[in-house]
């Protein structure tokens, strides 16, 4: 009996233990399920909110087109839309972190440049608060293995957090350095704000921690620093805070950037740029123009002699973006494929072509081949843009005759430098040719005169034959020369460095000077009409642009010299 009682007691205790274990497992599963349900709820709400934000953003862009004068208001709207999007994305990342779904995918990139570009996106917030914000990276450029998306969030969260607690005229510093072996980076974000009390520092990275938002009259969710810590740990890094009341706060993050710190599943060797997104094709977009308004018509340079450039790109948004960035310096024409480009090349004056490689109907290689095989356009410089980075792609571009190849994503400053260098080389060659011709002492009647000299003399003769005809335009000029306007422009630009308009204008002005010397008694208006100007005022403006003085001053000098000679 005693043995039976002991057995029953042991069996009852086992049942109780099983029940308690089952209860504990049930409660734990319920808690996990509730967490997952909350995570799903957060995710669903976030996705639902992102949709109307996208609609609002599109509406703002529409307003930019219909009411383009309110740029500052539109910029403010866009800034706050982007802030809202970042916050919602932060909630999504937090949900993923809770569910253990955060994944790391690193690629080889310029770590310092990427950090600087990310940091610059928060400059408007710093400026709006009157904060003195500076970025120091040492070295300025360094390749490493990073998850750009996760690094963006770490940098942005730390900087936005510093901005919250730093008052007007405060200081925020982002300082990024590397260690001696170049396998880690240290990111320090410092501010001279009020600092964090010691008792609060231990809870800084706790999710939904209230912090000092109300005391400092700022807004917060309690997610930023908690998510930052999760992202740092995901990157196998470390984060800690140094803060003293009344002196400021510094957050210090250390991250590995060497490939062997990551597993094979965490390494992405494919390019991280999404070339269907226009802004991702231009890596220095936010440093060369502010603000950028896609589809906005900007005023082209007023320089009549500015170079004419054709941009060929099938991505319409990228095409308009490049046009806006380059148009203040050059006269820009656009085409969306090679066939459309050919029509423009045959009808418009051009100095240089910038073309994407991958396009429908006729790609960049085919366009380049067609032009280099045509004697009328073979001299046109061509810069090709490509997302392909293999050596054979570079060789193919050179084999078809391209003057330069730039890989995407590219810096708009680099493209401008390539354009300017090509133009400068053409100008240098033209100047050397003039020196050679001057040194050779060749005359108009010289039988050894080059074809270029003969063409130029014929062009000058055409203008002189119609020197008093104010209606003698570039179309008439091209017809007399037996060529199209675009061909005439190309030859004149190549030989003189001038546009057709300026070439004709300069000959008219030189003729005006000769007439004044031949007959000093002629009035300015008389000479203006004789050299093909309908309006004496426009003649005076053109004369000063070419000679640097007003025609009256020049003619008075001519009369004085004539009287002294008599």
Coordinates of C-alpha atoms in Angstrom, one line a residue:
X1 CA 0.0 0.0 0.0
X2 CA 2.8 2.4 1.0
X3 CA 4.6 1.7 -2.3
X4 CA 1.4 2.3 -4.3
X5 CA 0.8 5.6 -2.5
X6 CA 4.4 6.7 -3.3
X7 CA 3.9 5.6 -6.9
X8 CA 0.6 7.6 -7.2
X9 CA 2.2 10.6 -5.6
X10 CA 5.1 10.5 -8.0
X11 CA 2.7 10.1 -10.9
X12 CA 0.6 13.0 -9.7
X13 CA 3.7 15.2 -9.4
X14 CA 4.7 14.2 -12.9
X15 CA 1.3 15.2 -14.2
X16 CA 1.5 18.5 -12.4
X17 CA 5.0 19.1 -13.9
X18 CA 3.7 18.2 -17.3
X19 CA 0.8 20.5 -16.9
X20 CA 3.0 23.4 -15.7
X21 CA 5.4 22.8 -18.6
X22 CA 2.5 22.7 -21.0
X23 CA 1.0 25.8 -19.5
X24 CA 4.4 27.6 -19.8
X25 CA 4.8 26.4 -23.4
X26 CA 1.3 27.5 -24.2
X27 CA 1.8 31.0 -22.6
X28 CA 5.1 31.4 -24.4
X29 CA 3.6 30.3 -27.7
X30 CA 0.8 32.8 -27.1
X31 CA 3.3 35.5 -26.3
X32 CA 5.3 34.7 -29.4
X33 CA 2.1 34.6 -31.5
X34 CA 1.0 37.9 -30.1
X35 CA 4.4 39.4 -30.9
X36 CA 4.2 38.0 -34.5
X37 CA 0.6 39.2 -34.8
X38 CA 1.7 42.7 -33.6
X39 CA 4.6 42.5 -36.1
X40 CA 2.1 41.6 -38.9
X41 CA -0.1 44.4 -37.8
X42 CA 2.8 46.9 -37.8
X43 CA 3.8 45.6 -41.2
X44 CA 0.3 45.8 -42.7
X45 CA -0.3 49.3 -41.3
X46 CA 3.0 50.5 -42.6
X47 CA 2.4 49.2 -46.1
X48 CA -1.1 50.8 -46.1
X49 CA 0.4 54.2 -45.0
X50 CA 3.1 54.0 -47.7
X51 CA 0.5 53.9 -50.4
X52 CA -1.1 57.3 -49.7
X53 CA 2.3 58.8 -49.1
X54 CA 3.3 57.8 -52.6
X55 CA 0.1 59.4 -53.9
X56 CA 0.8 62.6 -52.0
X57 CA 4.4 62.6 -53.4
X58 CA 3.1 62.2 -56.9
X59 CA 0.6 65.0 -56.3
X60 CA 3.4 67.3 -55.2
X61 CA 5.3 66.5 -58.4
X62 CA 2.2 67.4 -60.4
X63 CA 1.9 70.7 -58.5
X64 CA 5.5 71.4 -59.4
X65 CA 4.6 71.1 -63.1
X66 CA 1.4 73.2 -62.9
X67 CA 2.5 75.8 -60.3
X68 CA 6.3 75.8 -60.6
X69 CA 6.8 79.0 -58.5
X70 CA 6.4 77.5 -55.1
X71 CA 9.6 75.6 -54.9
X72 CA 10.3 76.1 -51.2
X73 CA 6.9 74.8 -50.2
X74 CA 7.2 71.8 -52.4
X75 CA 10.6 71.0 -51.0
X76 CA 9.2 71.2 -47.5
X77 CA 6.4 68.8 -48.4
X78 CA 8.9 66.4 -50.0
X79 CA 11.2 66.6 -47.0
X80 CA 8.4 65.7 -44.6
X81 CA 7.1 62.9 -47.0
X82 CA 10.6 61.4 -47.0
X83 CA 10.8 61.7 -43.2
X84 CA 7.4 59.9 -42.9
X85 CA 8.6 57.2 -45.3
X86 CA 11.8 56.7 -43.3
X87 CA 9.8 56.4 -40.1
X88 CA 7.5 53.8 -41.6
X89 CA 10.5 51.9 -43.0
X90 CA 12.0 52.0 -39.5
X91 CA 8.8 50.4 -38.1
X92 CA 9.1 47.7 -40.8
X93 CA 12.7 47.1 -39.9
X94 CA 11.8 46.9 -36.2
X95 CA 9.1 44.3 -37.0
X96 CA 11.6 42.3 -38.9
X97 CA 14.0 42.5 -36.1
X98 CA 11.5 41.2 -33.6
X99 CA 10.6 38.4 -35.9
X100 CA 14.2 37.5 -36.5
X101 CA 13.8 38.3 -40.2
X102 CA 16.5 41.0 -40.6
X103 CA 19.0 39.9 -43.2
X104 CA 22.4 41.2 -44.1
X105 CA 23.6 41.6 -47.7
X106 CA 27.0 43.2 -48.1
X107 CA 28.7 44.4 -51.3
X108 CA 32.0 46.0 -52.1
X109 CA 31.5 49.8 -52.1
X110 CA 33.3 53.1 -51.3
X111 CA 32.4 53.2 -47.6
X112 CA 33.5 56.8 -46.9
X113 CA 31.8 58.2 -50.0
X114 CA 28.6 56.3 -49.2
X115 CA 28.5 57.6 -45.6
X116 CA 29.1 61.2 -46.8
X117 CA 26.3 60.9 -49.3
X118 CA 23.9 59.6 -46.7
X119 CA 24.9 62.3 -44.2
X120 CA 24.3 65.0 -46.7
X121 CA 20.7 64.0 -47.0
X122 CA 20.1 65.3 -43.5
X123 CA 21.7 68.7 -44.1
X124 CA 18.3 70.4 -44.7
X125 CA 17.1 69.3 -41.3
X126 CA 20.3 70.6 -39.7
X127 CA 20.1 73.9 -41.5
X128 CA 16.4 74.3 -40.6
X129 CA 17.4 74.1 -36.9
X130 CA 20.4 76.4 -37.3
X131 CA 22.8 73.6 -36.4
X132 CA 26.5 73.7 -37.5
X133 CA 26.9 70.3 -39.0
X134 CA 30.3 69.0 -40.3
X135 CA 31.4 65.7 -41.8
X136 CA 35.0 64.3 -41.5
X137 CA 36.1 61.1 -43.1
X138 CA 39.6 59.8 -42.9
X139 CA 40.6 58.6 -45.5
X140 CA 38.3 60.5 -47.9
X141 CA 37.7 57.3 -49.9
X142 CA 38.0 53.6 -49.0
X143 CA 36.5 50.5 -50.4
X144 CA 34.9 48.0 -48.0
X145 CA 32.1 45.4 -47.7
X146 CA 28.9 47.0 -46.3
X147 CA 25.2 46.6 -46.5
X148 CA 24.3 50.1 -47.8
X149 CA 20.7 49.9 -46.7
X150 CA 21.6 49.0 -43.1
X151 CA 24.4 51.5 -43.0
X152 CA 22.1 54.3 -44.3
X153 CA 19.7 53.6 -41.4
X154 CA 22.5 53.6 -38.8
X155 CA 23.9 56.9 -40.0
X156 CA 20.5 58.6 -40.4
X157 CA 19.2 57.5 -37.0
X158 CA 22.2 58.7 -35.2
X159 CA 22.3 62.0 -36.9
X160 CA 18.6 62.7 -36.6
X161 CA 18.8 61.7 -32.9
X162 CA 21.6 64.3 -32.5
X163 CA 19.6 66.9 -34.3
X164 CA 16.6 66.4 -31.9
X165 CA 18.6 67.2 -28.8
X166 CA 20.9 70.0 -30.2
X167 CA 19.5 73.5 -30.1
X168 CA 19.9 76.4 -32.5
X169 CA 23.5 77.3 -33.1
X170 CA 24.5 73.9 -31.8
X171 CA 27.2 71.7 -33.2
X172 CA 26.9 68.1 -34.6
X173 CA 29.9 66.3 -35.9
X174 CA 30.1 63.1 -37.9
X175 CA 33.6 61.6 -37.8
X176 CA 34.5 58.4 -39.6
X177 CA 37.9 56.8 -39.4
X178 CA 39.5 53.4 -40.0
X179 CA 41.9 51.3 -38.0
X180 CA 45.5 50.5 -38.9
X181 CA 44.6 47.2 -40.7
X182 CA 41.7 48.8 -42.6
X183 CA 39.3 46.1 -41.7
X184 CA 37.0 48.1 -39.4
X185 CA 35.6 51.6 -39.4
X186 CA 34.6 53.7 -36.4
X187 CA 31.7 56.1 -36.7
X188 CA 31.4 58.9 -34.1
X189 CA 28.4 61.1 -34.0
X190 CA 28.9 63.9 -31.5
X191 CA 26.8 66.9 -30.4
X192 CA 27.1 69.6 -27.8
X193 CA 23.5 69.2 -26.6
X194 CA 22.3 68.9 -22.9
X195 CA 23.7 65.4 -22.5
X196 CA 22.0 62.3 -21.0
X197 CA 21.7 61.7 -17.3
X198 CA 23.5 58.5 -16.1
X199 CA 20.3 56.8 -14.9
X200 CA 18.8 57.1 -18.4
X201 CA 21.8 55.9 -20.3
X202 CA 21.2 52.3 -19.4
X203 CA 17.9 52.3 -21.2
X204 CA 18.9 54.2 -24.3
X205 CA 18.7 51.1 -26.6
X206 CA 15.4 49.8 -25.1
X207 CA 12.6 49.6 -27.6
X208 CA 9.8 52.2 -27.0
X209 CA 11.9 53.9 -24.3
X210 CA 10.4 57.3 -23.7
X211 CA 13.7 59.1 -23.3
X212 CA 13.7 62.9 -22.9
X213 CA 11.4 63.7 -25.7
X214 CA 8.9 65.7 -23.7
X215 CA 11.6 67.5 -21.6
X216 CA 13.4 68.6 -24.8
X217 CA 10.1 69.3 -26.7
X218 CA 11.0 66.9 -29.5
X219 CA 9.1 64.0 -31.1
X220 CA 10.1 60.4 -31.0
X221 CA 8.9 56.8 -31.1
X222 CA 11.5 55.1 -29.1
X223 CA 12.4 52.9 -32.1
X224 CA 15.4 54.7 -33.6
X225 CA 18.2 53.8 -31.2
X226 CA 16.8 50.3 -30.5
X227 CA 16.8 49.6 -34.2
X228 CA 20.2 51.1 -34.7
X229 CA 21.6 48.8 -32.1
X230 CA 19.9 45.8 -33.8
X231 CA 21.4 46.8 -37.2
X232 CA 24.9 47.3 -35.7
X233 CA 24.7 43.9 -34.1
X234 CA 23.5 42.4 -37.3
X235 CA 26.6 43.9 -38.9
X236 CA 28.7 42.2 -36.2
X237 CA 29.7 45.5 -34.8
X238 CA 29.4 47.3 -31.5
X239 CA 27.8 50.5 -30.3
X240 CA 28.0 52.5 -27.1
X241 CA 27.3 56.0 -25.8
X242 CA 29.4 58.6 -24.0
X243 CA 27.5 61.4 -22.5
X244 CA 27.9 64.1 -19.8
X245 CA 25.2 66.4 -18.6
X246 CA 25.7 69.9 -19.9
X247 CA 28.5 68.9 -22.3
X248 CA 27.0 66.7 -25.0
X249 CA 26.7 63.2 -26.2
X250 CA 28.8 60.9 -28.5
X251 CA 27.6 57.7 -30.0
X252 CA 30.4 55.4 -31.2
X253 CA 29.8 52.6 -33.6
X254 CA 32.5 50.1 -34.8
X255 CA 31.7 48.0 -37.9
X256 CA 33.8 45.3 -39.7
X257 CA 34.2 46.0 -43.5
X258 CA 36.4 43.1 -44.6
X259 CA 34.9 40.4 -46.6
X260 CA 36.0 37.5 -44.4
X261 CA 33.8 38.8 -41.5
X262 CA 30.7 37.7 -43.4
X263 CA 29.3 34.4 -44.5
X264 CA 28.8 33.5 -48.2
X265 CA 25.0 33.9 -47.9
X266 CA 25.6 37.5 -46.7
X267 CA 27.8 38.6 -49.6
X268 CA 26.2 40.1 -52.7
X269 CA 28.6 40.4 -55.7
X270 CA 26.0 42.0 -58.0
X271 CA 25.9 45.8 -58.5
X272 CA 23.8 47.6 -55.8
X273 CA 22.6 50.3 -58.1
X274 CA 19.1 50.0 -59.6
X275 CA 19.4 51.7 -62.9
X276 CA 15.7 52.0 -63.5
X277 CA 15.7 54.6 -60.7
X278 CA 17.0 57.8 -62.3
X279 CA 18.7 59.3 -59.2
X280 CA 20.7 56.1 -58.7
X281 CA 22.5 56.6 -62.0
X282 CA 24.1 59.8 -60.8
X283 CA 26.1 59.1 -57.7
X284 CA 26.8 62.8 -56.8
X285 CA 23.3 64.0 -57.6
X286 CA 22.6 65.7 -54.3
X287 CA 25.9 67.5 -54.2
X288 CA 25.7 69.2 -57.6
X289 CA 22.3 70.8 -57.6
X290 CA 19.8 71.9 -55.0
X291 CA 17.0 71.3 -55.3
X292 CA 16.6 68.9 -58.1
X293 CA 13.2 69.2 -59.9
X294 CA 12.7 66.5 -62.5
X295 CA 10.7 67.7 -65.5
X296 CA 11.4 71.4 -64.7
X297 CA 12.5 73.5 -67.6
X298 CA 15.7 75.3 -66.6
X299 CA 17.0 78.3 -68.5
X300 CA 19.9 77.4 -70.8
X301 CA 23.0 79.4 -70.8
X302 CA 22.8 82.8 -72.5
X303 CA 26.1 82.3 -74.2
X304 CA 25.4 82.2 -77.9
X305 CA 28.6 80.4 -78.4
X306 CA 27.9 77.7 -75.8
X307 CA 28.4 74.1 -77.1
X308 CA 25.4 72.1 -78.3
X309 CA 25.2 68.6 -76.7
X310 CA 22.7 65.8 -77.5
X311 CA 21.8 63.4 -74.7
X312 CA 20.4 60.0 -75.8
X313 CA 18.8 58.0 -73.0
X314 CA 15.7 55.8 -73.0
X315 CA 14.9 56.4 -69.3
X316 CA 12.8 59.6 -69.6
X317 CA 13.2 60.7 -66.0
X318 CA 17.0 60.2 -66.1
X319 CA 17.1 62.0 -69.5
X320 CA 15.3 65.1 -68.0
X321 CA 17.5 64.9 -64.9
X322 CA 20.7 65.0 -66.9
X323 CA 19.3 67.8 -69.1
X324 CA 18.6 69.9 -66.0
X325 CA 22.0 69.4 -64.5
X326 CA 23.9 70.2 -67.7
X327 CA 21.6 72.8 -69.2
X328 CA 23.1 75.8 -67.2
X329 CA 26.4 75.2 -69.0
X330 CA 25.5 73.9 -72.4
X331 CA 22.7 74.0 -75.0
X332 CA 21.0 70.6 -74.5
X333 CA 19.0 68.5 -77.0
X334 CA 17.5 65.1 -76.1
X335 CA 16.5 61.9 -77.8
X336 CA 15.2 58.6 -76.3
X337 CA 16.9 56.1 -78.8
X338 CA 19.5 56.0 -81.6
X339 CA 17.0 56.4 -84.4
X340 CA 15.5 59.5 -82.9
X341 CA 19.0 60.8 -82.3
X342 CA 19.9 60.4 -86.0
X343 CA 17.0 62.6 -87.0
X344 CA 18.2 65.3 -84.6
X345 CA 21.9 65.0 -85.7
X346 CA 20.9 65.5 -89.3
X347 CA 18.8 68.6 -88.6
X348 CA 20.4 70.3 -85.6
X349 CA 23.8 71.8 -84.9
X350 CA 25.8 69.7 -82.5
X351 CA 29.2 69.6 -80.8
X352 CA 29.1 66.4 -78.8
X353 CA 26.9 63.4 -78.1
X354 CA 26.3 61.7 -74.7
X355 CA 24.5 58.4 -75.2
X356 CA 23.4 55.4 -73.1
X357 CA 24.5 52.0 -74.5
X358 CA 21.4 49.9 -73.8
X359 CA 18.4 51.4 -75.7
X360 CA 15.6 50.0 -77.9
X361 CA 15.5 50.4 -81.7
X362 CA 19.2 51.4 -82.0
X363 CA 21.6 51.1 -79.1
X364 CA 24.6 53.3 -78.3
X365 CA 27.2 51.1 -80.1
X366 CA 25.1 51.0 -83.3
X367 CA 24.6 54.8 -83.2
X368 CA 28.3 55.4 -82.7
X369 CA 29.2 53.1 -85.6
X370 CA 26.7 54.8 -87.9
X371 CA 28.1 58.3 -87.1
X372 CA 31.8 57.3 -87.3
X373 CA 31.2 55.8 -90.8
X374 CA 29.5 59.0 -92.1
X375 CA 32.1 61.7 -93.2
X376 CA 29.6 64.4 -92.3
X377 CA 29.5 63.4 -88.6
X378 CA 32.6 61.3 -88.0
X379 CA 34.2 64.2 -86.2
X380 CA 31.5 64.4 -83.6
X381 CA 32.8 63.3 -80.1
X382 CA 30.7 60.6 -78.5
X383 CA 30.6 59.7 -74.8
X384 CA 28.9 56.4 -74.0
X385 CA 27.2 55.6 -70.6
X386 CA 26.9 52.0 -69.6
X387 CA 26.0 49.8 -66.7
X388 CA 28.3 47.1 -67.9
X389 CA 31.7 47.1 -66.2
X390 CA 33.5 44.2 -67.9
X391 CA 36.8 44.9 -69.8
X392 CA 35.2 43.6 -73.1
X393 CA 32.5 46.3 -72.8
X394 CA 35.2 49.0 -72.6
X395 CA 37.0 47.5 -75.6
X396 CA 33.8 47.3 -77.6
X397 CA 33.1 51.0 -76.9
X398 CA 36.5 52.0 -78.1
X399 CA 36.4 49.7 -81.1
X400 CA 33.2 51.4 -82.5
X401 CA 34.9 54.8 -82.1
X402 CA 33.6 56.2 -78.9
X403 CA 35.8 59.0 -77.5
X404 CA 35.0 58.1 -73.9
X405 CA 33.2 55.5 -71.8
X406 CA 31.7 56.2 -68.4
X407 CA 30.2 53.4 -66.2
X408 CA 27.0 53.8 -64.2
X409 CA 26.5 55.0 -61.6
X410 CA 28.5 58.0 -62.7
X411 CA 29.3 61.4 -61.2
X412 CA 27.8 64.3 -63.1
X413 CA 31.0 66.3 -62.3
X414 CA 33.0 63.5 -64.0
X415 CA 30.7 63.7 -67.1
X416 CA 31.2 67.5 -67.2
X417 CA 34.9 67.1 -66.9
X418 CA 35.0 64.6 -69.8
X419 CA 32.9 67.0 -71.9
X420 CA 35.1 70.0 -71.1
X421 CA 38.3 68.0 -71.7
X422 CA 37.1 66.9 -75.2
X423 CA 36.1 70.4 -76.0
X424 CA 39.4 71.8 -74.8
X425 CA 41.3 69.2 -76.9
X426 CA 39.4 70.3 -80.0
X427 CA 40.1 73.9 -79.3
X428 CA 43.8 73.2 -78.8
X429 CA 44.0 71.2 -82.0
X430 CA 42.2 74.1 -83.8
X431 CA 44.7 76.7 -82.4
X432 CA 47.7 74.6 -83.4
X433 CA 46.3 74.2 -86.9
X434 CA 45.9 78.0 -87.1
X435 CA 49.5 78.5 -86.0
X436 CA 50.8 76.0 -88.5
X437 CA 48.8 77.7 -91.3
X438 CA 50.2 81.2 -90.2
X439 CA 53.7 79.8 -90.1
X440 CA 53.4 78.2 -93.6
X441 CA 52.5 81.6 -95.1
X442 CA 49.9 80.0 -97.4
X443 CA 47.7 82.5 -99.3
X444 CA 44.2 82.2 -100.7
X445 CA 45.7 81.5 -104.2
X446 CA 48.1 78.8 -102.9
X447 CA 47.4 75.6 -104.8
X448 CA 48.5 73.7 -101.7
X449 CA 45.7 75.2 -99.6
X450 CA 44.0 72.5 -97.5
X451 CA 40.4 71.5 -98.0
X452 CA 39.5 73.1 -94.7
X453 CA 41.0 76.4 -95.7
X454 CA 39.2 76.3 -99.0
X455 CA 35.9 75.6 -97.3
X456 CA 36.4 78.5 -94.8
X457 CA 37.3 80.9 -97.6
X458 CA 34.2 79.8 -99.6
X459 CA 32.0 80.4 -96.4
X460 CA 33.4 83.9 -95.9
X461 CA 32.8 84.7 -99.6
X462 CA 29.2 83.6 -99.3
X463 CA 28.6 85.9 -96.3
X464 CA 30.3 88.8 -98.0
X465 CA 28.1 88.4 -101.1
X466 CA 25.1 88.9 -98.8
X467 CA 26.6 91.2 -96.3
X468 CA 23.8 93.8 -96.5
X469 CA 21.0 91.2 -96.5
X470 CA 19.6 91.2 -93.0
X471 CA 17.4 88.2 -93.9
X472 CA 20.4 86.0 -94.9
X473 CA 20.0 83.3 -92.2
X474 CA 21.8 80.0 -91.5
X475 CA 19.4 78.1 -93.7
X476 CA 20.2 80.3 -96.7
X477 CA 23.9 80.1 -95.8
X478 CA 23.7 76.3 -95.7
X479 CA 22.0 76.2 -99.1
X480 CA 24.7 78.3 -100.7
X481 CA 27.3 76.1 -99.2
X482 CA 25.5 73.0 -100.6
X483 CA 25.0 71.3 -97.2
X484 CA 22.5 70.9 -94.4
X485 CA 22.5 73.3 -91.4
X486 CA 23.8 70.7 -89.1
X487 CA 26.7 69.8 -91.5
X488 CA 27.5 73.5 -91.9
X489 CA 27.5 74.0 -88.2
X490 CA 29.8 71.1 -87.6
X491 CA 32.4 72.3 -90.1
X492 CA 32.3 75.9 -89.0
X493 CA 32.5 74.9 -85.3
X494 CA 35.4 72.5 -86.1
X495 CA 37.4 75.1 -88.1
X496 CA 36.7 78.3 -86.1
X497 CA 35.2 77.2 -82.7
X498 CA 32.2 79.5 -83.4
X499 CA 28.6 78.8 -84.0
X500 CA 27.1 79.8 -87.4
X501 CA 25.4 82.9 -85.9
X502 CA 28.6 84.1 -84.2
X503 CA 30.7 83.3 -87.3
X504 CA 28.3 85.5 -89.5
X505 CA 28.1 88.2 -86.9
X506 CA 31.9 88.5 -86.5
X507 CA 32.3 88.9 -90.3
X508 CA 29.6 91.6 -90.4
X509 CA 31.4 93.4 -87.5
X510 CA 34.8 93.2 -89.2
X511 CA 33.2 94.6 -92.4
X512 CA 31.7 97.4 -90.4
X513 CA 35.1 98.3 -89.0
X514 CA 36.6 98.3 -92.6
X515 CA 33.8 100.6 -93.9
X516 CA 34.3 103.0 -91.0
X517 CA 38.0 103.3 -91.9
X518 CA 37.2 103.7 -95.6
X519 CA 34.7 106.5 -94.9
X520 CA 34.9 108.0 -91.5
X521 CA 32.0 110.3 -92.1
X522 CA 29.5 107.5 -92.2
X523 CA 27.0 107.3 -89.3
X524 CA 26.8 104.3 -87.1
X525 CA 23.2 103.6 -88.3
X526 CA 24.3 103.8 -91.9
X527 CA 27.1 101.2 -91.4
X528 CA 24.7 99.0 -89.4
X529 CA 22.3 98.8 -92.3
X530 CA 25.1 98.2 -94.8
X531 CA 26.4 95.1 -92.9
X532 CA 23.0 93.5 -92.5
X533 CA 21.7 94.7 -89.1
X534 CA 18.0 95.8 -89.1
X535 CA 18.3 97.5 -85.7
X536 CA 21.2 99.9 -84.9
X537 CA 20.8 99.2 -81.2
X538 CA 21.3 95.5 -81.7
X539 CA 24.3 96.4 -83.9
X540 CA 25.7 98.4 -81.0
X541 CA 25.2 95.5 -78.6
X542 CA 26.8 93.0 -81.0
X543 CA 29.7 95.4 -81.8
X544 CA 30.5 95.8 -78.1
X545 CA 30.3 92.1 -77.5
X546 CA 32.9 91.5 -80.3
X547 CA 35.2 94.5 -79.9
X548 CA 34.7 95.4 -76.3
X549 CA 33.7 99.0 -76.9
X550 CA 30.7 100.9 -78.3
X551 CA 30.7 101.6 -82.0
X552 CA 30.5 105.3 -81.4
X553 CA 33.7 105.2 -79.5
X554 CA 35.4 103.1 -82.2
X555 CA 34.2 105.4 -85.0
X556 CA 35.3 108.6 -83.1
X557 CA 38.7 107.1 -82.7
X558 CA 38.8 106.3 -86.5
X559 CA 37.8 109.9 -87.3
X560 CA 40.4 111.3 -85.1
X561 CA 43.1 109.2 -86.6
X562 CA 41.9 110.2 -90.1
X563 CA 41.9 113.9 -89.3
X564 CA 45.4 113.6 -87.8
X565 CA 46.6 111.8 -90.9
X566 CA 45.1 114.5 -93.2

